[in-house]
Coordinates of C-alpha atoms in Angstrom, one line a residue:
M1 CA 0.0 0.0 0.0
I2 CA 1.4 3.4 -0.9
D3 CA 2.0 5.7 2.0
Y4 CA 1.0 9.0 0.6
T5 CA 1.6 10.8 3.9
A6 CA 5.3 9.7 4.0
I7 CA 5.7 10.6 0.3
G8 CA 4.2 14.1 1.0
R9 CA 6.5 14.5 3.9
L10 CA 9.6 13.7 1.8
I11 CA 8.5 16.2 -0.9
V12 CA 8.1 18.9 1.7
E13 CA 11.6 18.1 3.1
E14 CA 13.1 18.4 -0.4
V15 CA 11.4 21.7 -1.1
L16 CA 12.1 23.4 2.3
N17 CA 15.7 22.2 3.0
E18 CA 18.7 24.0 1.6
P19 CA 21.5 21.8 0.2
G20 CA 24.2 21.1 2.7
I21 CA 26.5 18.5 4.3
C22 CA 25.3 16.2 7.0
F23 CA 27.5 15.1 9.9
Y24 CA 26.8 11.6 11.3
P25 CA 28.9 11.3 14.5
A26 CA 29.0 8.2 16.7
S27 CA 31.3 5.7 18.4
F28 CA 30.8 3.0 15.7
K29 CA 32.5 0.3 17.8
P30 CA 31.9 -1.6 15.5
P31 CA 29.9 -0.2 12.6
H32 CA 27.0 -2.6 11.7
K33 CA 24.4 -2.9 9.0
G34 CA 22.0 -0.5 10.9
H35 CA 24.6 2.2 10.8
F36 CA 25.3 1.7 7.1
K37 CA 21.6 1.6 6.2
A38 CA 21.2 4.9 8.2
A39 CA 24.0 6.5 6.3
K40 CA 22.5 5.5 3.0
D41 CA 19.1 6.9 4.0
I42 CA 20.7 10.2 4.8
A43 CA 22.7 10.2 1.5
S44 CA 19.5 9.4 -0.5
R45 CA 18.1 12.9 0.4
N46 CA 18.6 15.2 -2.5
Y47 CA 19.4 18.2 -0.3
I48 CA 22.3 16.3 1.4
T49 CA 25.5 16.9 -0.5
E50 CA 27.8 14.8 1.6
V51 CA 27.5 12.5 4.7
I52 CA 30.5 13.0 6.9
V53 CA 30.7 9.9 9.1
I54 CA 32.7 10.9 12.2
I55 CA 34.2 8.0 14.2
S56 CA 35.0 8.6 17.8
R57 CA 38.8 8.4 18.6
K58 CA 38.0 6.5 21.8
P59 CA 38.4 2.7 21.7
K60 CA 35.5 0.7 23.1
D61 CA 36.0 -2.8 24.6
G62 CA 39.1 -3.3 22.6
I63 CA 37.7 -2.1 19.2
T64 CA 39.7 0.8 17.9
P65 CA 38.7 3.8 15.6
E66 CA 41.2 2.5 13.0
Q67 CA 39.3 -0.8 12.9
S68 CA 36.0 1.0 12.6
L69 CA 37.3 3.0 9.7
V70 CA 38.6 -0.1 7.9
I71 CA 35.1 -1.6 8.3
W72 CA 33.3 1.5 7.0
N73 CA 35.6 1.4 3.9
M74 CA 34.9 -2.3 3.4
Y75 CA 31.2 -1.6 3.4
L76 CA 31.6 1.2 0.9
N77 CA 33.9 -0.9 -1.3
A78 CA 31.2 -3.6 -1.5
E79 CA 28.4 -1.0 -2.0
P80 CA 29.9 2.3 -3.2
N81 CA 28.2 5.6 -2.3
P82 CA 30.2 8.7 -3.2
K83 CA 28.3 10.8 -0.8
I84 CA 29.3 8.8 2.3
K85 CA 32.8 9.8 3.6
P86 CA 33.9 8.2 6.9
R87 CA 36.8 9.5 8.9
I88 CA 38.2 9.4 12.5
A89 CA 37.4 12.5 14.7
E90 CA 40.2 15.0 15.1
A91 CA 38.9 16.1 18.5
D92 CA 38.3 13.9 21.6
S93 CA 34.6 13.8 20.7
P94 CA 33.0 13.7 17.3
V95 CA 30.7 16.4 18.4
E96 CA 33.6 18.7 19.1
D97 CA 34.6 18.3 15.4
I98 CA 31.2 19.6 14.4
F99 CA 31.5 22.6 16.7
G100 CA 34.9 23.3 15.2
Y101 CA 33.5 23.1 11.7
L102 CA 30.6 25.5 12.6
A103 CA 33.0 28.0 14.2
S104 CA 35.1 28.1 11.0
H105 CA 32.3 28.1 8.5
E106 CA 29.9 30.8 9.9
D107 CA 28.9 31.7 6.4
V108 CA 27.5 28.3 5.6
S109 CA 23.7 28.6 5.7
A110 CA 22.7 24.9 6.0
V111 CA 24.4 22.2 8.0
Y112 CA 22.7 18.9 9.0
V113 CA 23.6 16.6 12.0
A114 CA 22.2 13.1 12.3
G115 CA 21.6 11.0 15.4
G116 CA 19.8 7.8 16.5
D117 CA 16.1 8.3 17.2
D118 CA 16.2 5.7 20.0
E119 CA 19.4 6.9 21.7
A120 CA 19.0 9.4 24.5
D121 CA 22.6 10.6 24.2
D122 CA 22.1 11.2 20.5
Q123 CA 19.0 13.2 21.0
G124 CA 20.8 15.2 23.7
Y125 CA 23.7 16.3 21.5
L126 CA 21.4 17.0 18.6
Q127 CA 19.4 19.4 20.8
D128 CA 22.6 21.0 22.1
I129 CA 24.1 21.6 18.7
Q130 CA 20.9 23.0 17.3
G131 CA 20.4 25.1 20.4
R132 CA 23.8 26.7 20.0
N133 CA 23.3 27.2 16.2
P134 CA 19.6 27.7 15.7
T135 CA 19.9 29.6 12.3
N136 CA 22.0 27.2 10.2
V137 CA 21.9 23.8 11.9
K138 CA 19.1 21.3 11.3
T139 CA 18.9 17.8 12.9
I140 CA 17.9 14.5 11.4
S141 CA 16.7 11.7 13.6
I142 CA 17.6 8.3 12.0
H143 CA 16.8 4.7 12.9
E144 CA 20.1 2.9 13.5
K145 CA 19.0 -0.3 15.2
D146 CA 18.3 -3.2 12.7
G147 CA 16.1 -5.6 14.6
K148 CA 18.1 -6.6 17.6
V149 CA 21.4 -5.5 16.0
N150 CA 23.2 -2.6 17.7
S151 CA 26.8 -2.1 18.7
P152 CA 26.6 -3.7 22.2
Y153 CA 24.9 -6.7 20.7
V154 CA 27.7 -7.1 18.2
R155 CA 30.4 -6.7 20.8
G156 CA 28.7 -9.4 22.9
I157 CA 28.9 -11.8 20.0
L158 CA 32.5 -11.0 19.4
F159 CA 33.5 -11.4 23.0
A160 CA 31.7 -14.8 23.2
A161 CA 33.7 -15.9 20.1
N162 CA 36.9 -14.6 21.6
Q163 CA 36.4 -16.7 24.7
T164 CA 35.4 -19.8 22.7
I165 CA 38.5 -19.5 20.5
Q166 CA 40.9 -18.8 23.3
A167 CA 39.8 -22.0 25.0
S168 CA 40.5 -24.1 21.9
P169 CA 43.8 -25.6 20.9
G170 CA 45.9 -22.9 19.2
G171 CA 43.8 -20.2 20.7
L172 CA 43.8 -16.9 18.8
N173 CA 46.8 -17.9 16.7
G174 CA 44.7 -19.8 14.1
N175 CA 43.7 -18.6 10.7
V176 CA 40.3 -17.3 9.8
E177 CA 39.0 -20.7 8.7
Q178 CA 39.9 -22.0 12.2
Y179 CA 38.2 -19.1 13.9
I180 CA 35.0 -19.8 12.0
K181 CA 35.2 -23.5 12.6
V182 CA 35.7 -23.2 16.4
A183 CA 33.2 -20.4 16.9
Q184 CA 30.7 -21.4 14.2
K185 CA 27.7 -20.4 16.3
E186 CA 29.1 -16.9 17.0
Y187 CA 30.2 -16.4 13.4
N188 CA 26.7 -17.3 12.1
E189 CA 25.2 -14.6 14.4
F190 CA 27.9 -12.1 13.5
K191 CA 27.5 -12.4 9.7
G192 CA 23.9 -11.3 10.1
T193 CA 25.1 -8.0 11.6
I194 CA 26.9 -6.7 8.5
P195 CA 25.5 -5.3 5.3
E196 CA 24.4 -7.9 2.8
A197 CA 26.7 -6.6 0.0
T198 CA 29.7 -6.9 2.3
Y199 CA 28.8 -10.4 3.2
N200 CA 28.2 -11.4 -0.4
K201 CA 31.6 -10.1 -1.3
G202 CA 33.4 -12.2 1.3
G203 CA 34.0 -9.4 3.9
A204 CA 32.4 -11.1 7.0
P205 CA 35.3 -13.6 7.8
K206 CA 38.0 -10.8 7.6
I207 CA 36.0 -8.4 9.8
F208 CA 35.1 -11.2 12.3
K209 CA 38.7 -12.3 12.8
M210 CA 40.0 -8.7 13.1
L211 CA 37.6 -7.8 15.8
V212 CA 37.6 -11.1 17.7
Q213 CA 41.4 -10.8 18.1
T214 CA 41.1 -7.5 20.0
I215 CA 37.7 -7.5 21.7
Q216 CA 37.7 -7.2 25.4
A217 CA 35.1 -7.6 28.1
P218 CA 33.3 -4.3 29.0
P219 CA 34.7 -2.8 32.2
A220 CA 32.8 -3.6 35.4
P221 CA 30.7 -0.7 36.6
P222 CA 32.2 1.1 39.7
P223 CA 30.7 0.1 43.0
E224 CA 28.0 2.5 44.2
E225 CA 28.5 3.9 47.7
E226 CA 25.6 4.3 49.9
L227 CA 25.2 8.0 50.4
A228 CA 22.8 9.9 52.6
P229 CA 20.5 12.2 50.7
E230 CA 22.4 15.3 51.6
E231 CA 25.6 13.6 50.4
Q232 CA 24.3 12.9 46.9
P233 CA 26.3 14.7 44.2
A234 CA 24.6 17.8 42.8
Q235 CA 23.0 17.4 39.4
A236 CA 24.1 19.7 36.6
P237 CA 21.5 22.3 35.5
A238 CA 19.3 21.2 32.6
T239 CA 20.6 24.1 30.5
T240 CA 24.3 23.1 30.8
P241 CA 25.6 22.4 27.2
T242 CA 26.7 18.9 26.6
T243 CA 29.2 17.3 24.3
N244 CA 28.4 13.8 25.3
E245 CA 29.8 11.4 22.8
P246 CA 27.1 9.7 20.8
Q247 CA 27.1 5.9 20.9

């Protein structure tokens, strides 16, 4: 059935929005098919001239920004899209990169920033960026989660595979075929988290081995001390600007 309401909304978007680049900042540890689908959705909008994917410089559970960039490039090699351009953040947070761009491009009339529609942190930084730049910044809420696939879910699969392989003869010193043979269950789950084109072109085994070798368990949460009400730390005011790193 044709969704005429959605079609009308898209037409209005195309008419009202000026052409401009879109920043898509996040941790991407690791990038998965939901991220790639979201980037393609942004790129499909005629008023978006480029999608600048900004990868956080901070490692996450053993996954590095360099690995994330390799994976993004593998996705794009398998399914090219000239509008999508991934890079590692120059600042400590991807959001700081965006503020730096805005400060040095005050004459740019339209800049777009995308974030996950189901991520509280993403919505927080979107509001912050737009609040500080109300005249030239527009935000785009995107759906990143693909079914149950999100980055913590993928890291969980990889860590389970790491533990299984480490407990096997030869451990992590084996080749990719041995990795898949020993951790077949985990590999079967993992291959469903990457874009279909990348899987069809043989990218899944390489990505799987690369990430399984370095994945680490997430750090244990710090113990919570029992504090009397008057000893509880003060909460920051709601108006305090945030540069929380998107997940």
